Tab-separated table of C-alpha atoms and ligand atoms in Angstrom:
chain	number	residue	atom	x	y	z
A	143	MET	CA	32.933	-87.849	-24.111
A	144	LYS	CA	30.661	-88.694	-27.059
A	145	LEU	CA	28.613	-91.817	-27.674
A	146	CYS	CA	28.982	-93.448	-31.077
A	147	VAL	CA	26.341	-96.103	-31.847
A	148	ALA	CA	27.466	-98.918	-34.156
A	149	LEU	CA	24.900	-99.595	-36.883
A	150	ASP	CA	25.820	-103.244	-37.441
A	151	LEU	CA	22.320	-104.617	-38.040
A	152	PRO	CA	21.612	-107.126	-40.834
A	153	THR	CA	19.547	-104.854	-43.100
A	154	LEU	CA	19.426	-101.224	-44.195
A	155	GLU	CA	15.836	-100.994	-42.947
A	156	GLU	CA	16.781	-102.125	-39.430
A	157	ASN	CA	19.675	-99.653	-39.247
A	158	ILE	CA	17.472	-96.836	-40.472
A	159	SER	CA	14.726	-97.670	-38.020
A	160	LEU	CA	17.279	-97.678	-35.153
A	161	ALA	CA	18.582	-94.282	-36.311
A	162	LYS	CA	15.015	-92.924	-36.420
A	163	GLU	CA	14.423	-94.136	-32.892
A	164	LEU	CA	17.576	-92.301	-31.764
A	165	LYS	CA	17.130	-89.167	-33.844
A	166	THR	CA	16.640	-86.737	-30.974
A	167	PHE	CA	19.945	-87.605	-29.305
A	168	ASP	CA	23.247	-85.783	-29.721
A	169	ILE	CA	25.185	-88.852	-30.852
A	170	TRP	CA	27.541	-90.178	-33.497
A	171	LEU	CA	26.598	-93.139	-35.689
A	172	LYS	CA	29.132	-95.679	-36.869
A	173	VAL	CA	28.720	-97.207	-40.311
A	174	GLY	CA	30.988	-100.219	-40.662
A	175	PHE	CA	31.923	-102.913	-43.159
A	176	ARG	CA	28.638	-104.739	-43.118
A	177	SER	CA	26.442	-101.737	-43.773
A	178	TYR	CA	28.747	-99.878	-46.146
A	179	ILE	CA	29.528	-102.901	-48.322
A	180	ARG	CA	25.820	-103.655	-48.633
A	181	ASP	CA	24.314	-100.177	-48.836
A	182	SER	CA	27.199	-97.891	-49.887
A	183	ARG	CA	26.396	-94.190	-49.758
A	184	THR	CA	22.622	-94.768	-49.569
A	185	ILE	CA	22.964	-95.369	-45.845
A	186	ILE	CA	24.962	-92.163	-45.328
A	187	ASP	CA	22.426	-90.077	-47.256
A	188	LYS	CA	19.477	-91.642	-45.437
A	189	LEU	CA	21.044	-91.022	-42.012
A	190	LYS	CA	21.647	-87.369	-42.840
A	191	GLU	CA	18.005	-87.103	-44.010
A	192	ILE	CA	16.788	-88.426	-40.646
A	193	ASN	CA	18.854	-85.877	-38.728
A	194	PRO	CA	21.342	-83.612	-40.543
A	195	ASN	CA	23.143	-83.145	-37.220
A	196	PHE	CA	23.971	-86.818	-36.822
A	197	LYS	CA	27.746	-87.173	-37.010
A	198	ILE	CA	28.872	-90.169	-39.018
A	199	PHE	CA	31.968	-92.264	-38.442
A	200	LEU	CA	32.789	-94.488	-41.426
A	201	ASP	CA	34.629	-97.468	-39.954
A	202	LEU	CA	36.320	-99.075	-42.964
A	203	LYS	CA	39.826	-99.430	-41.468
A	204	LEU	CA	41.784	-98.819	-44.649
A	205	TYR	CA	44.980	-100.822	-45.102
A	206	ASP	CA	46.839	-100.777	-48.433
A	207	ILE	CA	49.785	-99.135	-50.164
A	208	PRO	CA	50.057	-95.364	-49.484
A	209	ASN	CA	48.766	-94.109	-52.840
A	210	THR	CA	45.770	-96.459	-52.855
A	211	MET	CA	44.901	-95.392	-49.310
A	212	ALA	CA	45.156	-91.711	-50.217
A	213	ASP	CA	42.895	-92.275	-53.260
A	214	ALA	CA	40.343	-94.033	-51.063
A	215	ALA	CA	40.589	-91.303	-48.398
A	216	GLN	CA	39.923	-88.677	-51.040
A	217	GLU	CA	36.793	-90.533	-52.204
A	218	ILE	CA	35.645	-90.974	-48.590
A	219	SER	CA	36.049	-87.261	-47.959
A	220	GLU	CA	33.450	-86.603	-50.704
A	221	LEU	CA	30.780	-88.684	-48.937
A	222	GLY	CA	29.821	-86.072	-46.353
A	223	ILE	CA	30.917	-88.181	-43.398
A	224	ASP	CA	32.621	-86.676	-40.327
A	225	MET	CA	35.291	-89.222	-39.398
A	226	PHE	CA	36.895	-92.369	-40.838
A	227	ASN	CA	39.773	-94.643	-39.948
A	228	ILE	CA	42.832	-96.395	-41.317
A	229	HIS	CA	45.202	-98.956	-39.798
A	230	ALA	CA	48.280	-97.527	-38.048
A	231	SER	CA	50.095	-100.718	-39.053
A	232	SER	CA	49.911	-99.504	-42.677
A	233	GLY	CA	52.904	-97.366	-41.627
A	234	LYS	CA	53.911	-93.726	-41.254
A	235	LYS	CA	54.374	-93.210	-44.982
A	236	ALA	CA	50.798	-94.343	-45.683
A	237	MET	CA	49.373	-92.219	-42.842
A	238	GLN	CA	51.327	-89.150	-44.002
A	239	THR	CA	50.260	-89.667	-47.624
A	240	VAL	CA	46.607	-89.842	-46.572
A	241	MET	CA	46.895	-86.665	-44.485
A	242	ASP	CA	48.815	-84.808	-47.225
A	243	ARG	CA	46.107	-85.649	-49.725
A	244	LEU	CA	43.316	-84.548	-47.385
A	245	SER	CA	45.115	-81.329	-46.457
A	246	LYS	CA	44.434	-80.081	-49.991
A	247	LYS	CA	40.733	-80.020	-49.219
A	248	GLU	CA	38.924	-77.032	-47.757
A	249	LYS	CA	37.046	-79.244	-45.275
A	250	ARG	CA	38.081	-82.743	-44.325
A	251	PRO	CA	36.773	-85.454	-42.010
A	252	LEU	CA	38.679	-86.430	-38.868
A	253	VAL	CA	41.033	-89.363	-39.410
A	254	LEU	CA	41.738	-91.983	-36.757
A	255	ALA	CA	44.308	-94.787	-36.854
A	256	VAL	CA	43.511	-98.232	-35.470
A	257	THR	CA	46.150	-99.427	-32.980
A	258	ALA	CA	45.113	-102.873	-31.681
A	259	LEU	CA	41.669	-104.335	-32.291
A	260	THR	CA	39.768	-104.791	-29.035
A	261	SER	CA	39.046	-108.415	-29.984
A	262	PHE	CA	42.753	-109.257	-29.411
A	263	ASP	CA	44.018	-110.483	-26.080
A	264	ASP	CA	47.750	-110.286	-25.364
A	265	GLN	CA	48.426	-113.841	-26.558
A	266	SER	CA	46.613	-113.576	-29.908
A	267	PHE	CA	48.164	-110.130	-30.446
A	268	HIS	CA	51.659	-111.471	-29.710
A	269	GLU	CA	51.244	-114.217	-32.328
A	270	ILE	CA	50.912	-111.563	-35.049
A	271	TYR	CA	52.936	-108.574	-33.820
A	272	GLY	CA	55.546	-110.309	-31.668
A	273	THR	CA	54.976	-107.977	-28.707
A	274	ASP	CA	52.337	-107.066	-26.130
A	275	ILE	CA	49.382	-104.790	-26.861
A	276	LYS	CA	50.431	-101.853	-24.653
A	277	THR	CA	53.906	-101.546	-26.195
A	278	LYS	CA	52.680	-101.764	-29.776
A	279	ALA	CA	49.554	-99.623	-29.294
A	280	SER	CA	51.732	-96.951	-27.772
A	281	GLN	CA	54.202	-97.089	-30.705
A	282	PHE	CA	51.368	-97.045	-33.288
A	283	ALA	CA	49.805	-94.046	-31.547
A	284	LYS	CA	53.110	-92.167	-31.594
A	285	ASP	CA	53.544	-92.966	-35.306
A	286	ALA	CA	50.004	-91.769	-36.015
A	287	TYR	CA	50.506	-88.554	-34.027
A	288	GLU	CA	53.761	-87.787	-35.837
A	289	SER	CA	52.035	-88.439	-39.168
A	290	GLY	CA	49.415	-85.741	-38.523
A	291	ILE	CA	46.523	-88.119	-37.771
A	292	ASP	CA	43.778	-86.742	-35.473
A	293	GLY	CA	43.579	-89.662	-33.040
A	294	VAL	CA	43.465	-93.403	-32.549
A	295	VAL	CA	41.125	-96.325	-32.076
A	296	CYS	CA	42.306	-98.216	-28.997
A	297	SER	CA	40.919	-99.982	-25.954
A	298	ALA	CA	39.840	-97.883	-22.990
A	299	PHE	CA	42.809	-99.264	-21.071
A	300	GLU	CA	45.338	-97.531	-23.338
A	301	SER	CA	43.625	-94.162	-23.781
A	302	SER	CA	45.220	-92.048	-21.063
A	303	MET	CA	48.687	-93.573	-21.606
A	304	ILE	CA	48.398	-92.654	-25.315
A	305	LYS	CA	47.395	-89.088	-24.467
A	306	THR	CA	50.329	-88.795	-22.076
A	307	ASN	CA	52.706	-90.006	-24.790
A	308	THR	CA	51.275	-87.756	-27.518
A	309	SER	CA	48.969	-84.878	-26.610
A	310	LYS	CA	45.828	-84.501	-24.533
A	311	ASN	CA	44.132	-83.235	-27.697
A	312	PHE	CA	44.995	-86.398	-29.610
A	313	LEU	CA	41.603	-88.139	-29.864
A	314	THR	CA	40.878	-91.617	-28.555
A	315	LEU	CA	37.930	-93.731	-29.638
A	316	THR	CA	37.286	-96.970	-27.826
A	317	PRO	CA	35.068	-99.867	-28.905
A	318	GLY	CA	34.493	-102.850	-26.630
A	319	ILE	CA	32.391	-100.804	-24.213
A	320	ARG	CA	29.883	-102.773	-22.166
A	321	PRO	CA	28.118	-99.946	-20.307
A	322	PHE	CA	26.212	-102.065	-17.806
A	323	GLY	CA	28.160	-105.323	-17.715
A	324	GLU	CA	26.529	-106.837	-20.831
A	325	ASP	CA	27.872	-109.917	-22.633
A	326	ALA	CA	31.294	-109.221	-24.197
A	327	GLY	CA	30.656	-111.319	-27.350
A	328	ASP	CA	33.917	-111.560	-29.320
A	329	GLN	CA	35.459	-108.539	-27.544
A	330	LYS	CA	38.362	-109.389	-25.231
A	331	ARG	CA	39.250	-106.069	-23.602
A	332	VAL	CA	35.890	-104.662	-22.543
A	333	ALA	CA	35.437	-101.624	-20.317
A	334	THR	CA	32.613	-99.743	-18.609
A	335	ILE	CA	31.749	-96.064	-19.002
A	336	THR	CA	33.357	-95.308	-15.636
A	337	ILE	CA	36.676	-96.736	-16.879
A	338	ALA	CA	36.351	-94.856	-20.189
A	339	LYS	CA	35.778	-91.584	-18.326
A	340	LYS	CA	38.716	-92.180	-16.035
A	341	GLU	CA	40.876	-92.926	-19.071
A	342	LEU	CA	39.834	-89.616	-20.731
A	343	VAL	CA	38.308	-91.342	-23.751
A	344	ASP	CA	36.812	-88.949	-26.339
A	345	PHE	CA	34.426	-91.370	-28.089
A	346	ILE	CA	32.954	-94.642	-26.870
A	347	VAL	CA	31.555	-97.038	-29.473
A	348	VAL	CA	28.643	-99.215	-28.376
A	349	GLY	CA	26.981	-101.690	-30.706
A	350	ARG	CA	25.361	-104.890	-29.484
A	351	PRO	CA	24.396	-103.622	-25.993
A	352	ILE	CA	22.200	-101.049	-27.778
A	353	TYR	CA	20.896	-102.710	-30.938
A	354	GLN	CA	20.296	-106.107	-29.329
A	355	SER	CA	18.328	-104.582	-26.476
A	356	ASN	CA	14.505	-104.542	-26.402
A	357	ASN	CA	14.627	-100.831	-25.729
A	358	PRO	CA	17.619	-99.190	-27.440
A	359	LYS	CA	16.352	-95.701	-26.665
A	360	SER	CA	16.394	-96.270	-22.915
A	361	ILE	CA	19.909	-97.773	-23.063
A	362	VAL	CA	21.130	-94.699	-24.971
A	363	GLU	CA	19.443	-92.440	-22.408
A	364	ARG	CA	21.150	-94.295	-19.572
A	365	ILE	CA	24.544	-94.149	-21.295
A	366	LEU	CA	24.211	-90.426	-21.992
A	367	SER	CA	23.260	-89.719	-18.399
A	368	GLU	CA	26.330	-91.620	-17.180
A	369	ILE	CA	28.548	-89.776	-19.613
B	403	LIG	O1	28.838	-104.719	-30.703
B	403	LIG	P1	30.068	-104.018	-30.172
B	403	LIG	O2	29.733	-102.967	-29.135
B	403	LIG	O3	31.145	-104.982	-29.733
B	403	LIG	O4	30.598	-103.234	-31.443
B	403	LIG	C1	31.850	-102.655	-31.548
B	403	LIG	C2	31.986	-102.065	-32.913
B	403	LIG	O5	33.245	-101.441	-32.993
B	403	LIG	C3	31.927	-103.076	-34.064
B	403	LIG	O6	31.284	-102.426	-35.146
B	403	LIG	C4	33.372	-103.344	-34.409
B	403	LIG	O7	33.577	-103.612	-35.775
B	403	LIG	C5	34.015	-101.993	-34.058
B	403	LIG	N1	35.427	-101.998	-33.721
B	403	LIG	C6	35.959	-102.797	-32.711
B	403	LIG	N2	37.312	-102.739	-32.419
B	403	LIG	C7	38.102	-101.902	-33.095
B	403	LIG	C8	37.573	-101.078	-34.096
B	403	LIG	C9	36.215	-101.147	-34.373
B	403	LIG	O8	35.221	-103.531	-32.068
B	403	LIG	N3	39.374	-101.787	-32.760
């Protein structure tokens, strides 16, 4: 299991200083909406300068018509990042079109599909999708697997079920991790590292518990030792 630290801080400088503090660790860094919209590829280049071995997950959750998504995926694949994601609810055609486009490249990033956001509880999910999270997440994961996607973003509670329904090599990445019982914030389906391990999760994403702490380095050390 790998730790992926969410760089969701308000400024480029703060994100860079967090990355510098964590530069000796074997971790992934997640660049999301906030940072990428503000700093575009500057943040990616700066992170690679700090430690060329940092792996970067670009969390932009693409959702559009198939051709537009494939165009965007192609541009993303030129950025030098290691993994990005799209929404499984964009449909099999869109997922297949993205993977077809990327297959023409000599080297491509990993692609994950988002099943259900971890900020949904069953009731709020039902209002949009008309079914419960487990049923839909499982269907989305199957669609993604059949479309040639590398794995899914899901909650820790769906990870092992998804692997059983697809393949044990189908990757799962789970946000909403509160390693030591920290405040959940807007996350509804939070899990600990012990649960994530039991559920065979491949990547845990941790944001606020690390960057809001007075000592992010020691939290990362503790997480890595638990992993
Ligand atoms: O601060 P926290 O640990 O809750 O951060 C979780 C990160 O994972 C945020 O950057 C959020 O955008 C992202 N994320 C999520 N749920 C998903 C996909 C991504 O919380 N399904």
